Amino acid sequence: MSNQIVVVLDFGGQYKELIARRVRECGVCSVILPGNLPLEELRARSPIGVILTGGPDSVYRDGAPRCDPALFELGVPVLGICYGLQLMTYTLGGEVTPCAVSEYGRTEMTVKKSCALFRGLAEQQIGLMSHTDQVSRLPEGFISAASTKNCPNAAIACQERKLYGVQFHPEVENTPNGTEMIRNFLYRVCGAAGDYSMEDYEQRMIAQIREQVGEEHVLLGLSGGVDSSVCAALLAKALPGRVHAIFVDHGLMRKNEGDEVEAAFSGRELDFIRVNAEERFLNKLRGVTEPERKRKLIGEEFVRVFEEESRRLGTIRFLAQGTIYPDVIESGAWNSAAIKSHHNVGGLPKDMSFTGLVEPLRDLFKDEVRALGRQLGLSRRFVDRQPFPGPGLAVRVIGEVTKEKLDILREADAIFREEMRRSRCRADQYFAVLTDTRSVGVMGDFRTYGWTVALRAVKTTDFMTCEYARLSHSLLGRTASRIVNEVRGVSRVVYDVTGKPPATIEWE
Ligand code: XMP
């Protein structure tokens, strides 16, 4: 717990977690704290460096967030990003004014290789710009370290005092060498030792969980998805024997999935409670065809099962959830855009009497969660799984959901997944859908009249938009012929070539 630490001071920018994450990626522990943190508290943490985030404000506005001016006198290296750069400039007596031409998007810039931030990089770089104010006069002792066509001070530096600022965003992927620039700041300016790793994170989290929970027990809603599974494995290590994980098997899982989840947790010091509730869910879904109605019914039934089980366990004050950082930002968007009700199976009943929420993965991005899961001994196949909707196959069986249709879909989907694994084609998410269309076929000398299966495979990074994956015709052909031959009741297979927008990834 004696890692070197970099403090990220938050001025309201949307990328603060990404900055903290890049620092971790570079092997340095990072913590995000409010921009107006009292200097004493900052000093108490003995950071090796401080990063000031961006923010939506203008430094001249009354009430714009400020930092203690003495921050720049501590002798601790500081990197200001966007608003952070402007704040540093303003505080140290330089000038910030509105740009004649605002810059948005990827912008070409020329950097000074003598500046520590750009050591080892070419003179021509791309930086993601997003600003309407810019530095028009440098504070004393500073030089311009990068410029663009419209912004003469795209980066500034006072190397003697180890103060740096960049107008662009080095933390985003659209600044291709941004991580290198952050690494330069950490290693060349702050003298980082690179003593931080996922093992440290695990240890820190275990200590934090123990401190929060004390001697008590914790309840966890385990969906079998990556996040709640990693959360469960971490909790089991932190609180052996005191974690009760409720896994509601609603019968809407993929082939063998329920058993795989169970197997992943056998042998761990965890009270794994599998509730086989297939019949309950199928009864609820009988005769229901409208997608939103299906989602709502499943969500409600899940809560009911969860409540019943937790009541059986007696009073447990702590509820754990596998919330990860993108959920924190996306949940707003997901909930507000009423396109689909994204019910997470880990979702909790609102009126339960928990007094503490344990969310150890809240700061992590998905790939960090996967890395932690592997470290905790969950199998690679398990942690690298694709996203799977909370309502499960109910939103992949179009129209009424029945056991028979679910079984058909499970078989077809398993074949598609197996063929994808064997092939060299890559997609970020892929699955089969059982449409509610039947069509005529011929097998041997007989006429058949079976269901149409649709295959869906998409390329995406954020799952908010996607393109269909250009799978090879031989893969598609092989999959189609296997499905029609091996799965009774299917007579036709089609491939979905729609992007999102205008379609969504799931069919319902
Ligand atoms: P759509 O269909 O909205 O899906 O383009 C985007 C991503 O979200 C997944 N998805 C869900 N995930 N609960 C979840 O946790 C849900 O109800 C849900 N519905 C869709 C979908 O698989 C895709 O990755």
Coordinates of C-alpha atoms and ligand atoms in Angstrom, one line a residue:
M1 CA 0.0 0.0 0.0
S2 CA 3.0 2.2 -0.3
N3 CA 2.7 2.8 -4.0
Q4 CA 3.8 6.1 -5.5
I5 CA 0.7 8.0 -6.3
V6 CA -0.4 10.6 -8.9
V7 CA -3.3 12.8 -7.9
V8 CA -5.8 13.7 -10.7
L9 CA -7.6 16.9 -9.6
D10 CA -11.1 17.0 -11.1
F11 CA -12.4 20.2 -12.7
G12 CA -15.5 18.7 -14.2
G13 CA -14.1 17.2 -17.4
Q14 CA -15.6 14.1 -18.9
Y15 CA -12.3 12.3 -19.2
K16 CA -11.1 12.2 -15.7
E17 CA -11.5 8.5 -15.3
L18 CA -9.7 8.0 -18.6
I19 CA -6.8 10.1 -17.3
A20 CA -6.6 8.0 -14.1
R21 CA -6.8 4.9 -16.2
R22 CA -4.0 5.9 -18.5
V23 CA -1.8 6.6 -15.5
R24 CA -2.6 3.1 -14.1
E25 CA -1.8 1.6 -17.5
C26 CA 1.6 3.2 -17.3
G27 CA 2.2 1.4 -14.0
V28 CA 1.5 4.3 -11.6
C29 CA -1.2 4.4 -9.0
S30 CA -3.7 7.2 -9.5
V31 CA -6.5 8.7 -7.4
I32 CA -9.1 11.3 -8.5
L33 CA -9.8 14.1 -6.0
P34 CA -11.9 17.3 -6.2
G35 CA -10.1 20.3 -7.9
N36 CA -10.5 22.5 -4.8
L37 CA -8.9 20.0 -2.5
P38 CA -7.2 21.8 0.4
L39 CA -3.5 21.9 -0.2
E40 CA -2.8 20.2 3.2
E41 CA -4.8 17.2 2.1
L42 CA -2.9 17.0 -1.1
R43 CA 0.4 17.3 0.6
A44 CA -0.6 14.6 3.1
R45 CA -0.8 12.1 0.2
S46 CA 2.8 12.9 -1.0
P47 CA 2.0 12.6 -4.7
I48 CA 4.8 12.3 -7.2
G49 CA 2.8 14.3 -9.6
V50 CA -0.5 16.1 -10.1
I51 CA -2.7 16.2 -13.2
L52 CA -5.4 18.9 -13.6
T53 CA -8.3 17.6 -15.7
G54 CA -10.2 19.5 -18.3
G55 CA -13.6 21.0 -17.6
P56 CA -16.5 22.8 -19.3
D57 CA -15.8 26.2 -17.7
S58 CA -13.9 29.3 -18.7
V59 CA -11.3 30.4 -16.2
Y60 CA -12.6 34.0 -16.2
R61 CA -16.1 33.2 -15.3
D62 CA -17.1 34.1 -11.7
G63 CA -17.4 30.9 -9.8
A64 CA -15.3 28.9 -12.2
P65 CA -13.5 26.1 -10.3
R66 CA -10.0 27.1 -9.1
C67 CA -7.2 25.5 -7.3
D68 CA -4.9 26.8 -4.5
P69 CA -2.2 28.9 -6.2
A70 CA 0.3 27.4 -3.8
L71 CA -0.1 24.1 -5.6
F72 CA 2.4 25.3 -8.2
E73 CA 5.0 26.2 -5.5
L74 CA 5.1 22.7 -3.9
G75 CA 7.8 21.5 -6.2
V76 CA 5.5 18.6 -7.3
P77 CA 5.3 18.2 -11.1
V78 CA 2.0 19.3 -12.5
L79 CA 0.4 18.6 -15.9
G80 CA -2.6 20.7 -16.8
I81 CA -4.9 19.3 -19.5
C82 CA -7.3 21.6 -21.4
Y83 CA -9.1 23.6 -18.7
G84 CA -6.2 22.5 -16.4
L85 CA -3.7 24.2 -18.7
Q86 CA -5.8 27.3 -18.8
L87 CA -6.2 27.3 -15.0
M88 CA -2.4 27.0 -14.6
T89 CA -1.8 29.8 -17.0
Y90 CA -4.4 32.1 -15.4
T91 CA -3.2 31.3 -11.8
L92 CA 0.5 32.0 -12.7
G93 CA -0.2 35.3 -14.4
G94 CA -0.5 34.4 -18.0
E95 CA -3.6 35.2 -20.2
V96 CA -6.4 33.1 -21.6
T97 CA -8.7 34.5 -24.2
P98 CA -11.4 33.1 -26.5
C99 CA -10.0 31.6 -29.7
A100 CA -10.5 33.4 -33.0
V101 CA -11.2 29.9 -34.4
S102 CA -12.4 27.2 -32.0
E103 CA -10.7 23.8 -32.6
Y104 CA -12.6 20.5 -32.3
G105 CA -11.4 17.1 -33.3
R106 CA -8.2 15.6 -34.4
T107 CA -5.7 18.4 -35.1
E108 CA -2.2 18.4 -36.5
M109 CA 0.4 19.9 -34.3
T110 CA 4.1 20.5 -34.3
V111 CA 5.8 19.7 -31.0
K112 CA 9.2 20.6 -29.5
K113 CA 11.2 17.4 -29.0
S114 CA 13.2 19.1 -26.4
C115 CA 10.2 19.2 -24.1
A116 CA 10.1 16.2 -21.8
L117 CA 6.5 15.4 -22.7
F118 CA 7.4 14.8 -26.3
R119 CA 10.8 13.1 -25.9
G120 CA 11.2 10.2 -28.3
L121 CA 8.2 11.3 -30.5
A122 CA 8.2 12.8 -34.0
E123 CA 7.8 16.5 -34.5
Q124 CA 4.4 16.1 -36.2
Q125 CA 1.7 14.8 -34.0
I126 CA -2.1 14.6 -33.9
G127 CA -3.9 15.8 -30.8
L128 CA -7.6 15.8 -30.0
M129 CA -8.7 19.4 -29.5
S130 CA -11.9 20.6 -28.0
H131 CA -11.7 24.2 -26.9
T132 CA -13.0 27.7 -27.3
D133 CA -10.5 29.5 -25.0
Q134 CA -6.7 29.3 -25.4
V135 CA -3.5 30.6 -23.9
S136 CA -2.8 34.0 -25.5
R137 CA 0.1 35.0 -23.2
L138 CA 2.4 32.6 -21.4
P139 CA 3.1 32.9 -17.7
E140 CA 6.6 34.0 -16.9
G141 CA 9.3 31.4 -17.3
F142 CA 7.1 29.3 -19.7
I143 CA 7.8 28.4 -23.3
S144 CA 5.4 27.2 -26.0
A145 CA 6.1 23.5 -26.5
A146 CA 3.6 22.7 -29.3
S147 CA 1.5 24.6 -31.8
T148 CA -1.3 24.0 -34.3
K149 CA -2.4 26.2 -37.2
N150 CA -4.8 28.2 -35.0
C151 CA -3.3 27.6 -31.5
P152 CA 0.2 28.8 -30.9
N153 CA 0.3 27.4 -27.4
A154 CA -1.1 23.9 -27.8
A155 CA 1.4 22.8 -25.1
I156 CA 3.4 24.9 -22.7
A157 CA 6.2 24.1 -20.3
C158 CA 8.4 25.5 -17.5
Q159 CA 10.8 22.7 -17.3
E160 CA 12.8 24.0 -14.3
R161 CA 9.6 24.1 -12.2
K162 CA 8.3 20.8 -13.7
L163 CA 5.1 22.5 -14.8
Y164 CA 3.4 21.4 -18.1
G165 CA 0.2 22.1 -19.8
V166 CA -1.5 20.8 -22.9
Q167 CA -4.5 22.2 -24.7
F168 CA -5.3 18.9 -26.4
H169 CA -6.4 15.6 -24.7
P170 CA -3.5 13.1 -24.4
E171 CA -5.8 10.6 -22.6
V172 CA -8.1 9.8 -25.5
E173 CA -7.4 7.4 -28.4
N174 CA -7.8 10.2 -30.9
T175 CA -4.4 11.5 -29.7
P176 CA -2.5 8.5 -31.0
N177 CA 0.7 9.1 -29.0
G178 CA -1.1 10.5 -26.0
T179 CA -0.3 7.6 -23.7
E180 CA 3.4 8.1 -24.6
M181 CA 3.1 11.7 -23.6
I182 CA 1.6 10.8 -20.2
R183 CA 4.2 8.2 -19.8
N184 CA 6.9 10.8 -20.4
F185 CA 5.3 13.0 -17.8
L186 CA 5.2 10.2 -15.3
Y187 CA 8.7 8.7 -15.9
R188 CA 10.8 11.7 -17.2
V189 CA 9.2 14.4 -15.1
C190 CA 7.8 12.8 -12.0
G191 CA 10.4 10.1 -11.7
A192 CA 7.9 7.3 -11.4
A193 CA 9.2 3.9 -10.5
G194 CA 6.3 2.0 -12.2
D195 CA 5.5 0.2 -9.0
Y196 CA 1.8 -0.2 -9.6
S197 CA 0.0 -3.3 -11.0
M198 CA -3.4 -5.0 -11.0
E199 CA -2.1 -7.0 -8.0
D200 CA -1.8 -3.8 -6.1
Y201 CA -5.3 -2.8 -7.0
E202 CA -6.5 -6.2 -5.8
Q203 CA -4.8 -5.8 -2.5
R204 CA -6.0 -2.3 -2.0
M205 CA -9.6 -3.3 -2.8
I206 CA -9.4 -6.3 -0.5
A207 CA -8.3 -4.0 2.3
Q208 CA -11.0 -1.4 1.5
I209 CA -13.7 -4.1 1.4
R210 CA -12.6 -5.4 4.8
E211 CA -12.6 -2.0 6.3
Q212 CA -16.0 -1.2 5.0
V213 CA -17.8 -4.4 5.9
G214 CA -16.1 -5.2 9.2
E215 CA -17.3 -8.5 10.5
E216 CA -20.6 -8.5 8.6
H217 CA -21.9 -10.5 5.6
V218 CA -22.5 -9.3 2.0
L219 CA -25.2 -10.2 -0.5
L220 CA -24.5 -10.1 -4.2
G221 CA -26.7 -10.5 -7.2
L222 CA -24.7 -12.7 -9.6
S223 CA -25.8 -12.5 -13.2
G224 CA -23.0 -14.7 -14.5
G225 CA -21.8 -11.7 -16.6
V226 CA -18.2 -10.7 -16.4
D227 CA -18.6 -7.8 -13.9
S228 CA -20.7 -9.5 -11.3
S229 CA -18.5 -12.6 -11.6
V230 CA -15.3 -10.8 -11.0
C231 CA -16.9 -8.9 -8.2
A232 CA -17.9 -12.2 -6.6
A233 CA -14.4 -13.7 -6.9
L234 CA -12.9 -10.6 -5.4
L235 CA -15.3 -10.6 -2.5
A236 CA -14.8 -14.3 -1.8
K237 CA -11.2 -13.5 -1.4
A238 CA -11.7 -10.5 0.8
L239 CA -14.5 -12.0 3.0
P240 CA -14.2 -15.8 2.9
G241 CA -17.4 -17.5 3.9
R242 CA -19.3 -14.2 4.3
V243 CA -20.4 -13.6 0.8
H244 CA -23.8 -14.9 -0.4
A245 CA -24.2 -14.8 -4.2
I246 CA -27.6 -15.3 -5.6
F247 CA -27.6 -16.5 -9.2
V248 CA -31.1 -16.5 -10.6
D249 CA -31.1 -18.9 -13.5
H250 CA -34.2 -17.7 -15.4
G251 CA -33.9 -20.4 -18.1
L252 CA -33.1 -17.7 -20.6
M253 CA -29.4 -18.5 -20.6
R254 CA -27.3 -19.8 -23.5
K255 CA -26.4 -23.4 -23.9
N256 CA -24.7 -24.8 -20.7
E257 CA -24.3 -21.2 -19.4
G258 CA -25.9 -21.8 -16.0
D259 CA -23.6 -24.8 -15.3
E260 CA -20.6 -22.8 -16.4
V261 CA -21.4 -20.1 -14.0
E262 CA -21.8 -22.6 -11.2
A263 CA -18.6 -24.4 -12.1
A264 CA -16.7 -21.1 -12.1
F265 CA -17.6 -20.6 -8.4
S266 CA -17.3 -24.0 -7.1
G267 CA -14.3 -24.3 -4.8
R268 CA -14.4 -20.6 -3.8
E269 CA -15.2 -19.5 -0.3
L270 CA -18.6 -18.3 -1.3
D271 CA -22.1 -19.2 -0.6
F272 CA -23.2 -19.8 -4.2
I273 CA -27.0 -19.9 -4.3
R274 CA -28.4 -21.0 -7.7
V275 CA -32.1 -20.5 -8.0
N276 CA -33.6 -22.5 -10.8
A277 CA -36.5 -20.4 -11.8
E278 CA -37.1 -21.3 -15.4
E279 CA -40.7 -22.3 -14.9
R280 CA -41.6 -19.2 -13.1
F281 CA -40.1 -17.0 -15.8
L282 CA -41.7 -19.0 -18.7
N283 CA -45.1 -18.8 -17.0
K284 CA -44.8 -15.1 -16.8
L285 CA -43.8 -14.8 -20.4
R286 CA -46.6 -17.0 -21.7
G287 CA -48.5 -15.3 -24.5
V288 CA -46.4 -12.1 -24.3
T289 CA -45.0 -10.8 -27.6
E290 CA -44.2 -7.2 -27.1
P291 CA -40.5 -6.6 -26.5
E292 CA -40.7 -3.9 -23.8
R293 CA -43.3 -5.9 -21.9
K294 CA -41.0 -9.0 -22.0
R295 CA -38.2 -6.9 -20.6
K296 CA -40.3 -5.4 -17.8
L297 CA -41.8 -8.8 -16.8
I298 CA -38.4 -10.4 -16.6
G299 CA -37.0 -7.4 -14.6
E300 CA -39.9 -7.6 -12.1
E301 CA -39.8 -11.4 -11.7
F302 CA -36.0 -11.2 -11.1
V303 CA -36.5 -8.7 -8.3
R304 CA -39.2 -10.9 -6.8
V305 CA -37.0 -14.0 -6.8
F306 CA -34.1 -12.1 -5.5
E307 CA -36.1 -10.7 -2.6
E308 CA -37.5 -14.1 -1.7
E309 CA -34.0 -15.5 -1.5
S310 CA -32.5 -12.7 0.4
R311 CA -35.3 -12.8 2.9
R312 CA -34.5 -16.5 3.5
L313 CA -30.9 -15.5 4.4
G314 CA -32.0 -13.1 7.1
T315 CA -30.8 -9.6 7.6
I316 CA -27.8 -8.7 5.6
R317 CA -26.9 -5.0 5.5
F318 CA -24.4 -4.9 2.7
L319 CA -25.3 -5.3 -0.9
A320 CA -22.4 -5.7 -3.4
Q321 CA -22.7 -4.9 -7.1
G322 CA -20.4 -5.3 -10.0
T323 CA -20.8 -1.7 -11.2
I324 CA -17.9 -0.7 -13.4
Y325 CA -17.0 2.8 -14.6
P326 CA -18.7 2.8 -18.0
D327 CA -22.0 1.9 -16.2
V328 CA -21.7 5.0 -14.1
I329 CA -21.5 7.2 -17.2
E330 CA -23.7 5.1 -19.5
S331 CA -26.5 4.3 -17.1
G332 CA -27.7 7.9 -17.4
A333 CA -27.7 7.6 -21.2
W334 CA -29.2 4.1 -21.2
N335 CA -32.0 5.1 -18.8
S336 CA -32.8 8.3 -20.4
A337 CA -33.0 7.1 -24.0
A338 CA -36.1 5.0 -23.8
I339 CA -35.1 2.8 -26.7
K340 CA -34.9 -0.3 -24.7
S341 CA -35.2 -0.9 -20.9
H342 CA -31.7 -2.2 -20.2
H343 CA -32.4 -4.2 -17.2
N344 CA -29.2 -5.6 -15.6
V345 CA -29.9 -8.9 -13.9
G346 CA -27.6 -7.7 -11.1
G347 CA -30.1 -4.8 -10.6
L348 CA -31.5 -4.5 -7.2
P349 CA -34.9 -4.1 -5.6
K350 CA -35.2 -0.4 -4.7
D351 CA -37.0 -0.8 -1.4
M352 CA -34.7 -3.3 0.2
S353 CA -33.1 -2.3 3.5
F354 CA -29.5 -2.3 2.7
T355 CA -27.4 0.3 4.5
G356 CA -24.2 -0.2 2.6
L357 CA -23.3 -0.6 -1.0
V358 CA -20.0 -2.4 -1.9
E359 CA -18.8 -1.6 -5.4
P360 CA -15.2 -2.5 -5.7
L361 CA -15.0 -2.3 -9.5
R362 CA -16.4 1.2 -9.8
D363 CA -13.2 2.8 -11.0
L364 CA -12.3 0.2 -13.6
F365 CA -12.9 -0.1 -17.3
K366 CA -14.0 -3.4 -18.9
D367 CA -10.6 -4.6 -20.0
E368 CA -9.2 -3.8 -16.5
V369 CA -12.1 -5.9 -15.0
R370 CA -11.2 -8.7 -17.3
A371 CA -7.5 -8.5 -16.3
L372 CA -8.5 -8.6 -12.6
G373 CA -10.8 -11.6 -13.2
R374 CA -7.9 -13.5 -14.8
Q375 CA -5.7 -12.7 -11.9
L376 CA -8.4 -14.0 -9.6
G377 CA -8.3 -17.3 -11.4
L378 CA -11.5 -17.1 -13.5
S379 CA -10.9 -18.8 -16.7
R380 CA -10.0 -16.8 -19.8
R381 CA -13.0 -18.2 -21.7
F382 CA -15.2 -17.0 -18.8
V383 CA -13.9 -13.5 -18.4
D384 CA -13.6 -12.8 -22.1
R385 CA -17.2 -13.4 -22.7
Q386 CA -19.3 -11.0 -24.7
P387 CA -22.0 -8.8 -23.3
F388 CA -25.2 -10.7 -22.7
P389 CA -28.5 -8.8 -22.1
G390 CA -30.1 -9.2 -18.7
P391 CA -33.4 -10.5 -20.2
G392 CA -31.2 -13.2 -21.9
L393 CA -32.5 -15.1 -24.8
A394 CA -36.0 -13.8 -24.3
V395 CA -35.0 -10.8 -26.4
R396 CA -33.5 -13.1 -29.1
V397 CA -36.6 -15.2 -29.5
I398 CA -38.8 -12.8 -31.4
G399 CA -42.5 -13.0 -30.5
E400 CA -43.7 -15.4 -27.8
V401 CA -41.0 -17.2 -25.8
T402 CA -41.5 -20.9 -25.2
K403 CA -39.2 -23.6 -23.9
E404 CA -39.2 -25.3 -27.3
K405 CA -38.2 -22.1 -29.1
L406 CA -35.5 -21.4 -26.5
D407 CA -34.0 -24.8 -27.0
I408 CA -33.9 -24.4 -30.8
L409 CA -32.2 -21.0 -30.4
R410 CA -29.7 -22.4 -27.8
E411 CA -28.6 -25.1 -30.3
A412 CA -28.4 -22.7 -33.3
D413 CA -26.5 -20.2 -31.2
A414 CA -24.0 -22.8 -29.9
I415 CA -23.2 -23.9 -33.5
F416 CA -22.7 -20.3 -34.6
R417 CA -20.4 -19.6 -31.6
E418 CA -18.4 -22.8 -32.2
E419 CA -17.9 -21.9 -35.9
M420 CA -16.8 -18.4 -35.0
R421 CA -14.3 -19.7 -32.6
R422 CA -12.9 -22.1 -35.2
S423 CA -12.7 -19.4 -37.9
R424 CA -10.3 -16.5 -38.3
C425 CA -13.2 -14.1 -38.6
R426 CA -13.5 -11.6 -35.7
A427 CA -16.5 -9.8 -34.3
D428 CA -17.0 -8.0 -31.0
Q429 CA -20.4 -9.6 -30.4
Y430 CA -22.2 -12.4 -32.2
F431 CA -25.2 -14.5 -31.6
A432 CA -28.2 -16.1 -33.2
V433 CA -31.8 -14.9 -33.2
L434 CA -34.9 -17.0 -33.6
T435 CA -37.2 -14.9 -35.8
D436 CA -40.9 -15.5 -35.7
T437 CA -41.0 -16.2 -39.4
R438 CA -41.5 -19.7 -40.7
S439 CA -40.5 -20.6 -44.2
V440 CA -40.8 -23.6 -46.5
G441 CA -37.8 -25.8 -47.2
V442 CA -37.0 -29.2 -48.6
M443 CA -35.0 -32.0 -47.0
G444 CA -34.6 -35.3 -48.8
D445 CA -37.9 -35.6 -50.6
F446 CA -39.9 -33.9 -48.0
R447 CA -41.3 -30.4 -47.7
T448 CA -40.4 -28.8 -44.4
Y449 CA -41.9 -25.7 -42.8
G450 CA -39.5 -24.5 -40.1
W451 CA -38.3 -21.4 -38.3
T452 CA -35.9 -18.8 -39.8
V453 CA -32.7 -18.2 -37.7
A454 CA -30.9 -14.9 -38.2
L455 CA -27.2 -14.6 -37.4
R456 CA -25.9 -11.3 -36.0
A457 CA -22.2 -10.4 -35.7
V458 CA -21.0 -6.8 -35.1
K459 CA -17.9 -4.8 -34.9
T460 CA -18.0 -2.1 -32.2
T461 CA -15.9 -0.7 -29.4
D462 CA -18.5 1.0 -27.3
F463 CA -21.6 -1.0 -28.2
M464 CA -23.4 2.3 -28.7
T465 CA -22.9 2.1 -32.5
C466 CA -21.8 -0.8 -34.6
E467 CA -21.2 -2.0 -38.1
Y468 CA -22.1 -5.5 -39.2
A469 CA -19.0 -7.8 -39.3
R470 CA -17.9 -8.8 -42.7
L471 CA -17.8 -12.5 -42.0
S472 CA -16.5 -14.8 -44.7
H473 CA -19.0 -16.5 -47.0
S474 CA -17.6 -19.9 -46.2
L475 CA -18.1 -19.4 -42.5
L476 CA -21.7 -18.2 -43.0
G477 CA -22.4 -21.1 -45.4
R478 CA -20.9 -23.7 -43.1
T479 CA -22.9 -22.3 -40.1
A480 CA -26.1 -22.2 -42.0
S481 CA -25.8 -25.7 -43.3
R482 CA -24.9 -27.1 -39.8
I483 CA -27.8 -25.3 -38.2
V484 CA -30.4 -26.5 -40.7
N485 CA -29.0 -30.0 -40.6
E486 CA -28.5 -30.3 -36.8
V487 CA -31.3 -28.3 -35.3
R488 CA -34.7 -29.7 -35.8
G489 CA -37.3 -27.1 -36.6
V490 CA -35.1 -24.7 -38.5
S491 CA -35.4 -24.5 -42.3
R492 CA -33.6 -21.3 -43.2
V493 CA -30.7 -19.1 -42.0
V494 CA -30.1 -15.4 -42.9
Y495 CA -27.4 -12.9 -42.0
D496 CA -28.2 -9.5 -40.6
V497 CA -26.2 -6.8 -42.4
T498 CA -27.7 -3.7 -40.6
G499 CA -25.6 -1.2 -38.7
K500 CA -26.5 0.7 -35.5
P501 CA -28.0 3.2 -36.0
P502 CA -30.5 2.7 -37.6
A503 CA -30.9 -0.8 -36.1
T504 CA -29.8 -1.9 -32.6
I505 CA -27.5 -4.8 -31.8
E506 CA -30.2 -6.9 -30.3
W507 CA -33.3 -7.5 -32.3
E508 CA -35.6 -6.6 -29.4
Ligands
XMP1 P1 -28.6 -2.6 -28.3 O1 -29.5 -3.8 -28.6 O2 -29.3 -1.6 -27.5 O3 -27.5 -3.3 -27.3 O4 -27.9 -2.0 -29.4 C1 -26.3 -2.6 -27.0 C2 -25.5 -3.6 -26.1 O5 -26.2 -3.8 -24.8 C3 -26.5 -5.2 -24.7 N1 -27.8 -5.2 -24.0 C4 -28.0 -5.3 -22.7 N2 -27.2 -5.4 -21.7 N3 -29.0 -5.5 -20.2 C5 -27.7 -5.5 -20.4 O6 -26.9 -5.6 -19.5 C6 -29.9 -5.4 -21.2 O7 -31.1 -5.4 -21.0 C7 -29.4 -5.3 -22.5 N4 -30.0 -5.2 -23.7 C8 -29.0 -5.1 -24.7 C9 -26.5 -5.8 -26.0 O8 -26.2 -7.2 -26.0 C10 -25.3 -5.0 -26.7 O9 -24.1 -5.5 -26.3

